[in-house]
Coordinates of N, CA and C (backbone and C1' of nucleotides) in Angstrom, one line a residue:
Chain A
M8 N 0.8 -1.2 0.0 CA 0.0 0.0 0.0 C 0.9 1.2 0.0
K9 N 0.5 2.2 -0.9 CA 1.3 3.4 -1.0 C 0.7 4.5 -0.2
S10 N 1.5 5.4 0.4 CA 1.0 6.6 1.0 C 2.1 7.7 0.8
E11 N 1.6 8.9 0.7 CA 2.5 10.0 0.6 C 2.9 10.3 2.1
P12 N 4.2 10.3 2.4 CA 4.5 10.5 3.8 C 4.1 11.9 4.4
A13 N 4.0 12.8 3.5 CA 3.6 14.2 3.9 C 2.2 14.2 4.3
L14 N 1.4 13.2 3.8 CA 0.0 13.2 4.1 C -0.3 12.2 5.2
F15 N 0.3 11.0 5.1 CA 0.1 9.9 6.1 C 1.2 8.9 6.0
S16 N 2.1 9.0 6.9 CA 3.3 8.2 6.9 C 3.1 6.9 7.8
L17 N 4.1 6.0 7.7 CA 4.0 4.9 8.6 C 4.1 5.3 10.1
D18 N 4.8 6.3 10.4 CA 4.9 6.9 11.7 C 3.5 7.4 12.2
D19 N 2.8 8.0 11.2 CA 1.4 8.5 11.5 C 0.5 7.3 11.9
L20 N 0.7 6.2 11.2 CA -0.1 5.1 11.5 C 0.2 4.6 12.9
R21 N 1.5 4.6 13.2 CA 1.9 4.1 14.6 C 1.3 5.0 15.7
A22 N 1.1 6.3 15.3 CA 0.7 7.2 16.3 C -0.9 7.2 16.5
M23 N -1.5 6.4 15.7 CA -3.0 6.4 15.8 C -3.4 5.5 17.0
P24 N -4.6 5.8 17.5 CA -5.1 4.9 18.6 C -5.1 3.4 18.1
K25 N -4.6 2.6 19.0 CA -4.4 1.2 18.6 C -3.5 1.0 17.4
R26 N -2.8 2.0 17.0 CA -1.9 1.9 15.9 C -2.6 1.5 14.6
T27 N -3.9 1.9 14.6 CA -4.8 1.4 13.5 C -5.5 2.5 12.8
A28 N -5.6 2.4 11.5 CA -6.3 3.4 10.7 C -7.1 2.8 9.6
P29 N -8.2 3.4 9.2 CA -8.9 3.0 8.0 C -8.2 3.5 6.8
W30 N -8.0 2.7 5.8 CA -7.3 3.1 4.5 C -8.3 3.8 3.6
D31 N -8.7 5.0 4.0 CA -9.8 5.7 3.3 C -9.2 6.4 2.1
G32 N -10.1 6.9 1.2 CA -9.8 7.8 0.1 C -9.4 7.1 -1.2
V33 N -9.4 5.8 -1.2 CA -9.0 5.1 -2.5 C -10.2 5.3 -3.4
R34 N -9.9 5.9 -4.6 CA -10.9 6.2 -5.6 C -10.5 5.7 -6.9
N35 N -10.1 4.5 -6.9 CA -9.7 3.8 -8.2 C -10.2 2.4 -8.1
Y36 N -10.9 2.0 -9.1 CA -11.7 0.7 -9.1 C -10.7 -0.5 -8.9
Q37 N -9.6 -0.5 -9.6 CA -8.7 -1.6 -9.5 C -8.1 -1.7 -8.1
A38 N -7.7 -0.6 -7.5 CA -7.2 -0.6 -6.2 C -8.3 -1.0 -5.2
R39 N -9.5 -0.5 -5.4 CA -10.6 -0.9 -4.5 C -10.8 -2.4 -4.6
N40 N -10.7 -3.0 -5.8 CA -11.0 -4.4 -5.9 C -9.9 -5.2 -5.2
Y41 N -8.6 -4.7 -5.2 CA -7.6 -5.4 -4.5 C -7.8 -5.4 -3.0
M42 N -8.4 -4.2 -2.5 CA -8.6 -4.1 -1.1 C -9.7 -5.1 -0.7
R43 N -10.7 -5.3 -1.6 CA -11.8 -6.3 -1.3 C -11.3 -7.7 -1.2
E44 N -10.1 -8.0 -1.8 CA -9.6 -9.3 -1.7 C -8.8 -9.5 -0.5
M45 N -8.5 -8.5 0.2 CA -7.6 -8.6 1.4 C -8.4 -9.3 2.5
R46 N -7.6 -10.1 3.3 CA -8.2 -10.8 4.4 C -7.5 -10.4 5.7
T47 N -8.3 -10.5 6.8 CA -7.7 -10.2 8.1 C -6.4 -11.0 8.4
G48 N -5.4 -10.3 8.8 CA -4.1 -11.0 9.0 C -3.1 -10.9 7.9
D49 N -3.6 -10.5 6.7 CA -2.7 -10.3 5.6 C -1.7 -9.2 6.0
L50 N -0.5 -9.4 5.6 CA 0.6 -8.4 5.8 C 0.7 -7.5 4.6
V51 N 1.0 -6.2 5.0 CA 1.1 -5.1 4.0 C 2.5 -4.5 4.0
L52 N 3.0 -4.4 2.8 CA 4.2 -3.6 2.6 C 3.8 -2.2 2.6
F53 N 4.3 -1.4 3.5 CA 4.0 0.1 3.5 C 5.0 0.9 2.7
Y54 N 4.5 1.5 1.7 CA 5.4 2.2 0.8 C 5.2 3.7 0.8
H55 N 6.3 4.5 0.8 CA 6.2 5.9 0.8 C 6.4 6.4 -0.6
S56 N 5.4 7.1 -1.2 CA 5.5 7.5 -2.6 C 5.5 9.1 -2.6
N57 N 5.9 9.6 -3.8 CA 5.8 11.0 -4.1 C 6.6 11.8 -3.0
C58 N 7.8 11.3 -2.8 CA 8.7 12.0 -1.8 C 10.1 11.9 -2.4
K59 N 11.1 12.5 -1.7 CA 12.4 12.6 -2.2 C 13.0 11.2 -2.5
Q60 N 12.9 10.3 -1.5 CA 13.3 8.9 -1.8 C 12.2 8.0 -1.5
P61 N 11.5 7.5 -2.6 CA 10.5 6.5 -2.4 C 11.0 5.2 -1.9
V62 N 10.4 4.7 -0.8 CA 10.9 3.5 -0.1 C 9.8 2.7 0.5
A63 N 10.1 1.4 0.6 CA 9.3 0.6 1.5 C 9.8 0.8 2.9
V64 N 8.9 1.2 3.8 CA 9.3 1.6 5.1 C 9.0 0.6 6.2
G65 N 8.1 -0.3 5.9 CA 7.8 -1.2 7.0 C 6.6 -2.1 6.7
I66 N 6.0 -2.6 7.7 CA 5.0 -3.6 7.6 C 3.7 -3.2 8.4
A67 N 2.6 -3.4 7.8 CA 1.3 -3.2 8.5 C 0.5 -4.5 8.4
K68 N -0.6 -4.6 9.0 CA -1.4 -5.8 9.0 C -2.9 -5.5 8.8
V69 N -3.6 -6.2 8.0 CA -5.0 -6.0 7.8 C -5.7 -6.5 9.1
V70 N -6.5 -5.6 9.7 CA -7.2 -6.0 10.9 C -8.8 -5.9 10.7
R71 N -9.2 -5.4 9.6 CA -10.6 -5.4 9.3 C -10.8 -5.4 7.8
E72 N -11.6 -6.4 7.3 CA -11.8 -6.5 5.9 C -12.7 -5.4 5.3
A73 N -12.8 -5.4 4.0 CA -13.4 -4.2 3.3 C -14.8 -3.9 3.8
Y74 N -15.0 -2.6 4.0 CA -16.3 -2.1 4.4 C -16.4 -0.7 3.8
P75 N -17.6 -0.2 3.7 CA -17.8 1.1 2.9 C -17.0 2.2 3.4
D76 N -16.4 2.9 2.5 CA -15.6 4.1 2.8 C -16.6 5.3 3.0
Y77 N -16.8 5.6 4.3 CA -17.9 6.6 4.5 C -17.4 8.0 4.2
T78 N -16.1 8.2 4.0 CA -15.6 9.6 3.7 C -16.2 10.0 2.3
A79 N -16.6 9.0 1.5 CA -17.2 9.3 0.2 C -18.6 10.0 0.4
W80 N -19.2 9.9 1.5 CA -20.5 10.4 1.7 C -20.4 11.8 2.4
N81 N -19.3 12.2 2.8 CA -19.1 13.4 3.5 C -18.7 14.6 2.6
R82 N -19.7 15.4 2.4 CA -19.6 16.5 1.5 C -18.4 17.4 1.7
T83 N -17.9 17.4 2.9 CA -16.8 18.3 3.2 C -15.4 17.6 3.1
S84 N -15.5 16.3 2.8 CA -14.2 15.5 2.7 C -13.6 15.7 1.3
D85 N -12.3 15.7 1.3 CA -11.5 15.7 0.1 C -11.9 14.5 -0.8
H86 N -12.4 13.5 -0.2 CA -12.7 12.3 -1.0 C -14.1 12.1 -1.2
F87 N -14.9 13.1 -1.0 CA -16.3 13.1 -1.3 C -16.6 12.7 -2.7
D88 N -17.6 11.7 -2.9 CA -18.0 11.3 -4.2 C -19.5 11.1 -4.2
P89 N -20.2 12.1 -4.9 CA -21.6 12.0 -4.9 C -22.2 10.8 -5.5
A90 N -21.4 10.0 -6.2 CA -21.9 8.8 -6.9 C -22.0 7.6 -5.9
S91 N -21.4 7.8 -4.7 CA -21.5 6.8 -3.6 C -22.6 7.1 -2.6
H92 N -23.4 6.1 -2.3 CA -24.5 6.3 -1.3 C -24.5 5.2 -0.2
P93 N -24.9 5.6 1.0 CA -24.9 4.6 2.0 C -25.7 3.3 1.7
E94 N -26.7 3.4 0.9 CA -27.5 2.2 0.6 C -26.9 1.5 -0.6
A95 N -25.9 2.1 -1.3 CA -25.2 1.5 -2.4 C -23.8 2.1 -2.5
P96 N -22.9 1.6 -1.5 CA -21.6 2.2 -1.5 C -20.8 1.8 -2.7
L97 N -20.0 2.8 -3.1 CA -19.2 2.6 -4.3 C -17.7 2.3 -3.9
W98 N -17.3 2.9 -2.8 CA -15.9 2.8 -2.4 C -15.8 2.1 -1.1
F99 N -14.7 1.4 -1.0 CA -14.5 0.6 0.2 C -13.1 0.8 0.8
M100 N -12.9 0.4 2.1 CA -11.6 0.5 2.7 C -11.4 -0.7 3.7
V101 N -10.2 -0.9 4.0 CA -9.8 -1.9 5.1 C -9.2 -1.1 6.2
D102 N -9.1 -1.7 7.4 CA -8.4 -1.2 8.5 C -7.0 -1.9 8.5
V103 N -6.0 -1.1 8.7 CA -4.6 -1.6 8.9 C -4.0 -1.2 10.2
R104 N -3.2 -2.1 10.7 CA -2.5 -1.8 12.0 C -1.0 -1.8 11.8
W105 N -0.3 -0.8 12.4 CA 1.1 -0.8 12.3 C 1.7 -2.1 12.9
K106 N 2.7 -2.6 12.2 CA 3.3 -3.8 12.7 C 4.8 -3.6 13.0
Q107 N 5.5 -3.0 12.0 CA 7.0 -2.9 12.1 C 7.5 -1.8 11.2
A108 N 8.5 -1.1 11.7 CA 9.2 -0.2 10.8 C 10.6 -0.8 10.5
F109 N 11.0 -0.8 9.3 CA 12.3 -1.3 8.9 C 13.4 -0.5 9.6
A110 N 14.4 -1.1 10.1 CA 15.6 -0.3 10.6 C 16.2 0.5 9.5
E111 N 16.2 -0.2 8.3 CA 16.6 0.5 7.1 C 15.6 0.3 6.0
P112 N 14.9 1.4 5.6 CA 13.9 1.3 4.6 C 14.5 0.8 3.3
V113 N 13.7 0.2 2.4 CA 14.2 -0.4 1.2 C 13.8 0.5 0.0
P114 N 14.8 1.2 -0.5 CA 14.5 2.2 -1.6 C 13.9 1.6 -2.8
L115 N 13.1 2.3 -3.5 CA 12.6 1.8 -4.8 C 13.7 1.5 -5.7
S116 N 14.8 2.2 -5.7 CA 16.0 2.0 -6.6 C 16.6 0.6 -6.3
A117 N 16.6 0.2 -5.0 CA 17.1 -1.1 -4.6 C 16.2 -2.2 -5.1
M118 N 14.9 -2.0 -4.9 CA 13.9 -3.0 -5.4 C 14.1 -3.2 -6.9
K119 N 14.3 -2.2 -7.6 CA 14.5 -2.3 -9.0 C 15.6 -3.2 -9.4
S120 N 16.6 -3.3 -8.6 CA 17.8 -4.1 -8.9 C 17.7 -5.5 -8.4
M121 N 16.6 -5.9 -7.8 CA 16.4 -7.2 -7.3 C 15.6 -8.1 -8.3
P122 N 16.3 -9.1 -8.8 CA 15.7 -10.0 -9.8 C 14.4 -10.6 -9.3
Q123 N 14.3 -10.9 -8.0 CA 13.1 -11.6 -7.5 C 11.9 -10.7 -7.7
L124 N 12.1 -9.4 -7.8 CA 11.0 -8.4 -7.9 C 10.6 -8.0 -9.3
K125 N 11.2 -8.7 -10.3 CA 11.0 -8.3 -11.7 C 9.5 -8.2 -12.0
E126 N 8.7 -9.0 -11.5 CA 7.3 -9.1 -11.8 C 6.4 -8.3 -10.9
M127 N 7.0 -7.6 -9.9 CA 6.3 -6.9 -8.9 C 5.5 -5.8 -9.5
P128 N 4.2 -5.7 -9.3 CA 3.3 -4.7 -9.9 C 3.8 -3.3 -9.5
L129 N 4.3 -3.1 -8.3 CA 4.8 -1.8 -7.9 C 5.9 -1.2 -8.9
L130 N 6.7 -2.1 -9.4 CA 7.8 -1.7 -10.3 C 7.4 -1.7 -11.8
R131 N 6.2 -2.0 -12.1 CA 5.8 -2.0 -13.5 C 5.8 -0.5 -14.0
R132 N 6.2 -0.4 -15.2 CA 6.2 0.9 -15.8 C 4.9 1.6 -15.8
G133 N 4.9 2.8 -15.3 CA 3.7 3.7 -15.4 C 2.6 3.3 -14.4
N134 N 2.9 2.4 -13.5 CA 1.9 2.0 -12.5 C 1.5 3.2 -11.6
R135 N 0.2 3.3 -11.4 CA -0.2 4.4 -10.5 C -1.2 4.0 -9.4
L136 N -1.3 2.7 -9.3 CA -2.3 2.2 -8.3 C -1.7 2.4 -6.9
S137 N -2.6 2.7 -5.9 CA -2.1 2.9 -4.6 C -2.2 1.6 -3.7
V138 N -2.9 0.6 -4.3 CA -3.0 -0.7 -3.6 C -2.7 -1.7 -4.7
M139 N -1.7 -2.6 -4.4 CA -1.3 -3.6 -5.3 C -1.0 -4.9 -4.6
P140 N -1.2 -6.0 -5.3 CA -0.8 -7.3 -4.7 C 0.7 -7.5 -4.6
V141 N 1.1 -8.3 -3.6 CA 2.5 -8.6 -3.5 C 2.5 -10.1 -3.2
T142 N 3.3 -10.9 -3.9 CA 3.4 -12.3 -3.6 C 4.3 -12.5 -2.4
R143 N 4.1 -13.7 -1.8 CA 4.9 -14.1 -0.6 C 6.4 -14.0 -0.9
E144 N 6.7 -14.4 -2.1 CA 8.2 -14.4 -2.4 C 8.7 -13.0 -2.5
Q145 N 7.9 -12.1 -3.1 CA 8.3 -10.7 -3.2 C 8.4 -10.1 -1.9
F146 N 7.4 -10.4 -1.0 CA 7.4 -9.8 0.3 C 8.6 -10.3 1.1
D147 N 8.9 -11.5 1.0 CA 10.1 -12.1 1.7 C 11.4 -11.5 1.2
A148 N 11.4 -11.3 -0.1 CA 12.6 -10.7 -0.7 C 12.9 -9.3 -0.2
V149 N 11.8 -8.5 -0.1 CA 12.0 -7.1 0.3 C 12.4 -7.1 1.8
T150 N 11.7 -7.9 2.6 CA 12.0 -7.9 4.1 C 13.3 -8.5 4.4
A151 N 13.8 -9.4 3.5 CA 15.2 -10.0 3.7 C 16.2 -9.0 3.3
R152 N 15.9 -8.2 2.3 CA 16.8 -7.3 1.7 C 17.4 -6.2 2.8
R153 N 16.5 -5.9 3.7 CA 16.9 -4.8 4.6 C 18.0 -5.3 5.6
K154 N 18.2 -6.7 5.7 CA 19.2 -7.2 6.5 C 20.5 -7.4 5.7
N155 N 20.4 -7.5 4.4 CA 21.5 -7.8 3.5 C 22.0 -6.6 2.8
R156 N 21.6 -5.4 3.1 CA 21.9 -4.3 2.3 C 23.4 -4.0 2.2
C157 N 24.2 -4.4 3.2 CA 25.6 -4.1 3.2 C 26.4 -5.1 2.5
L158 N 25.8 -6.2 2.1 CA 26.6 -7.2 1.4 C 27.1 -6.7 0.1
P159 N 28.3 -7.1 -0.3 CA 28.9 -6.7 -1.6 C 28.0 -7.3 -2.7
K160 N 28.1 -6.6 -3.9 CA 27.3 -7.0 -5.0 C 27.6 -8.4 -5.5
Chain B
dG11 P 8.0 25.1 -9.3 O5' 8.3 24.7 -10.8 C5' 9.7 24.8 -11.2 C4' 10.0 23.8 -12.3 C3' 8.8 23.6 -13.2 O3' 9.4 23.4 -14.5 C1' 9.3 21.6 -12.2
dC12 P 8.5 23.4 -15.8 O5' 8.9 21.9 -16.3 C5' 10.2 21.5 -16.4 C4' 10.3 20.1 -16.8 C3' 9.2 19.7 -17.9 O3' 9.9 19.0 -18.9 C1' 9.0 18.3 -16.0
dC13 P 9.2 18.8 -20.3 O5' 8.6 17.4 -20.2 C5' 9.5 16.3 -19.8 C4' 8.6 15.1 -19.5 C3' 7.4 14.9 -20.4 O3' 7.2 13.5 -20.7 C1' 6.7 14.9 -18.2
dA14 P 7.2 13.0 -22.2 O5' 7.2 11.4 -22.0 C5' 8.0 10.8 -21.1 C4' 7.3 9.8 -20.3 C3' 6.3 9.0 -21.1 O3' 6.4 7.6 -20.7 C1' 5.2 10.0 -19.2
dA15 P 5.6 6.5 -21.5 O5' 4.4 6.2 -20.5 C5' 4.7 5.8 -19.2 C4' 3.5 5.7 -18.4 C3' 2.3 5.0 -19.1 O3' 1.9 4.0 -18.2 C1' 1.6 7.1 -18.2
dC16 P 0.9 2.8 -18.8 O5' -0.5 3.2 -18.2 C5' -0.6 3.4 -16.8 C4' -1.7 4.3 -16.5 C3' -3.1 3.9 -17.1 O3' -3.8 3.2 -16.1 C1' -2.7 6.3 -17.0
dG17 P -5.3 2.6 -16.4 O5' -6.2 3.7 -15.9 C5' -6.1 4.1 -14.5 C4' -7.1 5.2 -14.2 C3' -8.5 4.8 -14.6 O3' -9.5 5.2 -13.6 C1' -7.9 6.8 -15.7
dT18 P -11.0 5.0 -13.8 O5' -11.5 6.4 -14.3 C5' -11.1 7.6 -13.5 C4' -11.7 8.8 -14.2 C3' -13.2 8.7 -14.6 O3' -13.9 9.8 -14.1 C1' -11.9 9.4 -16.4
dT19 P -15.4 10.0 -14.2 O5' -15.6 11.1 -15.3 C5' -14.8 12.2 -15.2 C4' -15.0 13.0 -16.5 C3' -16.5 13.1 -17.0 O3' -16.8 14.4 -17.1 C1' -15.0 12.4 -18.8
dG20 P -18.3 14.9 -17.2 O5' -18.5 15.1 -18.8 C5' -17.5 15.9 -19.5 C4' -17.8 15.7 -21.0 C3' -19.3 15.6 -21.3 O3' -19.5 16.3 -22.6 C1' -18.1 13.8 -22.1
dG21 P -20.8 17.0 -22.9 O5' -20.5 17.4 -24.4 C5' -19.3 17.9 -24.8 C4' -18.9 17.4 -26.1 C3' -20.1 17.4 -27.1 O3' -19.6 17.8 -28.4 C1' -19.2 15.2 -26.9
dC22 P -20.6 18.3 -29.5 O5' -20.7 17.0 -30.5 C5' -19.6 16.6 -31.2 C4' -19.8 15.2 -31.7 C3' -21.2 14.9 -32.2 O3' -21.3 15.2 -33.6 C1' -20.4 13.1 -30.9
Chain C
dG7 P -20.7 -0.8 -26.3 O5' -20.0 0.0 -27.4 C5' -20.0 -0.2 -28.7 C4' -19.1 0.8 -29.3 C3' -17.7 0.9 -28.7 O3' -16.8 1.1 -29.8 C1' -18.8 3.0 -28.5
dC8 P -15.3 0.9 -29.7 O5' -14.8 2.3 -30.2 C5' -15.4 2.8 -31.4 C4' -15.0 4.2 -31.6 C3' -13.5 4.5 -31.2 O3' -13.0 5.3 -32.2 C1' -14.9 6.0 -30.0
dC9 P -11.4 5.4 -32.4 O5' -11.0 6.8 -31.7 C5' -11.7 8.0 -32.0 C4' -11.5 9.0 -31.0 C3' -10.0 9.0 -30.5 O3' -9.6 10.3 -30.3 C1' -11.5 9.0 -28.7
dA10 P -8.3 10.9 -31.1 O5' -8.3 12.4 -30.8 C5' -9.6 13.1 -31.1 C4' -9.8 14.1 -30.0 C3' -8.6 14.8 -29.4 O3' -8.9 16.2 -29.2 C1' -9.7 13.7 -27.7
dA11 P -7.8 17.2 -28.7 O5' -8.3 17.5 -27.2 C5' -9.7 17.8 -27.0 C4' -9.9 17.9 -25.5 C3' -8.8 18.6 -24.7 O3' -9.4 19.5 -23.8 C1' -9.1 16.4 -23.8
dC12 P -8.5 20.6 -23.0 O5' -8.5 19.9 -21.5 C5' -9.8 19.5 -21.0 C4' -9.5 18.6 -19.8 C3' -8.4 19.1 -18.9 O3' -9.0 19.4 -17.6 C1' -8.2 16.7 -19.3
dG13 P -8.1 20.1 -16.5 O5' -7.9 18.9 -15.5 C5' -9.1 18.2 -15.1 C4' -8.6 17.0 -14.2 C3' -7.6 17.5 -13.1 O3' -7.9 16.9 -11.9 C1' -6.7 15.7 -14.5
dT14 P -6.9 17.1 -10.6 O5' -6.1 15.7 -10.6 C5' -6.8 14.5 -10.6 C4' -5.8 13.3 -10.6 C3' -4.8 13.5 -9.5 O3' -4.7 12.3 -8.8 C1' -3.7 13.0 -11.6
dT15 P -3.9 12.2 -7.4 O5' -2.7 11.2 -7.8 C5' -3.0 10.0 -8.5 C4' -1.7 9.4 -9.1 C3' -0.6 9.4 -8.1 O3' -0.1 8.1 -8.0 C1' 0.1 10.3 -10.1
dG16 P 0.7 7.5 -6.8 O5' 2.2 7.9 -7.3 C5' 2.7 7.1 -8.4 C4' 4.0 7.8 -8.8 C3' 4.9 8.1 -7.6 O3' 6.2 7.7 -7.9 C1' 4.7 9.9 -9.0
dG17 P 7.2 7.3 -6.8 O5' 8.4 7.0 -7.8 C5' 8.2 6.2 -9.0 C4' 9.1 6.8 -10.1 C3' 10.6 7.1 -9.6 O3' 11.4 6.8 -10.7 C1' 9.6 9.1 -10.4
dC18 P 13.0 6.5 -10.4 O5' 13.6 7.9 -10.9 C5' 13.5 8.2 -12.3 C4' 13.8 9.7 -12.4 C3' 15.0 10.2 -11.6 O3' 16.2 10.1 -12.4 C1' 13.2 11.8 -11.7

DNA sequence: GCCAACGTTGGC
DNA sequence: GCCAACGTTGGC
């Protein structure tokens, strides 16, 4: 899951009550569909986008499965969408809980150089989705990488 | 700040 | 249903 650290960082998630927050504001159908596939207990790679150094910063966990994103019904919300209604919700969100911050974040540039991540949707050219699937192998490769970052090439 | 890539909108 | 115009994303 991507977030702009200036708006909502992994530290911000950690500072929330119960270290938990709803992943609101997703207004893309594909990203929404990926969220609806998420299950309680699924682990999340937390990625900081649109900042000086884009990085995977840590891990969160899904603690509530998809439910209607009520910010879409709030006229004063930045994410207001008149097409969504309480009786027929258009947008959904999950709740995620902070789990871990990497001692050393894994930069996008490092991920690009890892052959195991060649197929990772995050690295696909022109991708703009804020929520994307990660395979177990990709997840393990990223989380292992932060321990091995000082190994010679 | 630039710009490529992509999704959405809306006229036809 | 096509597609040009537009807005947004996000790396660089």
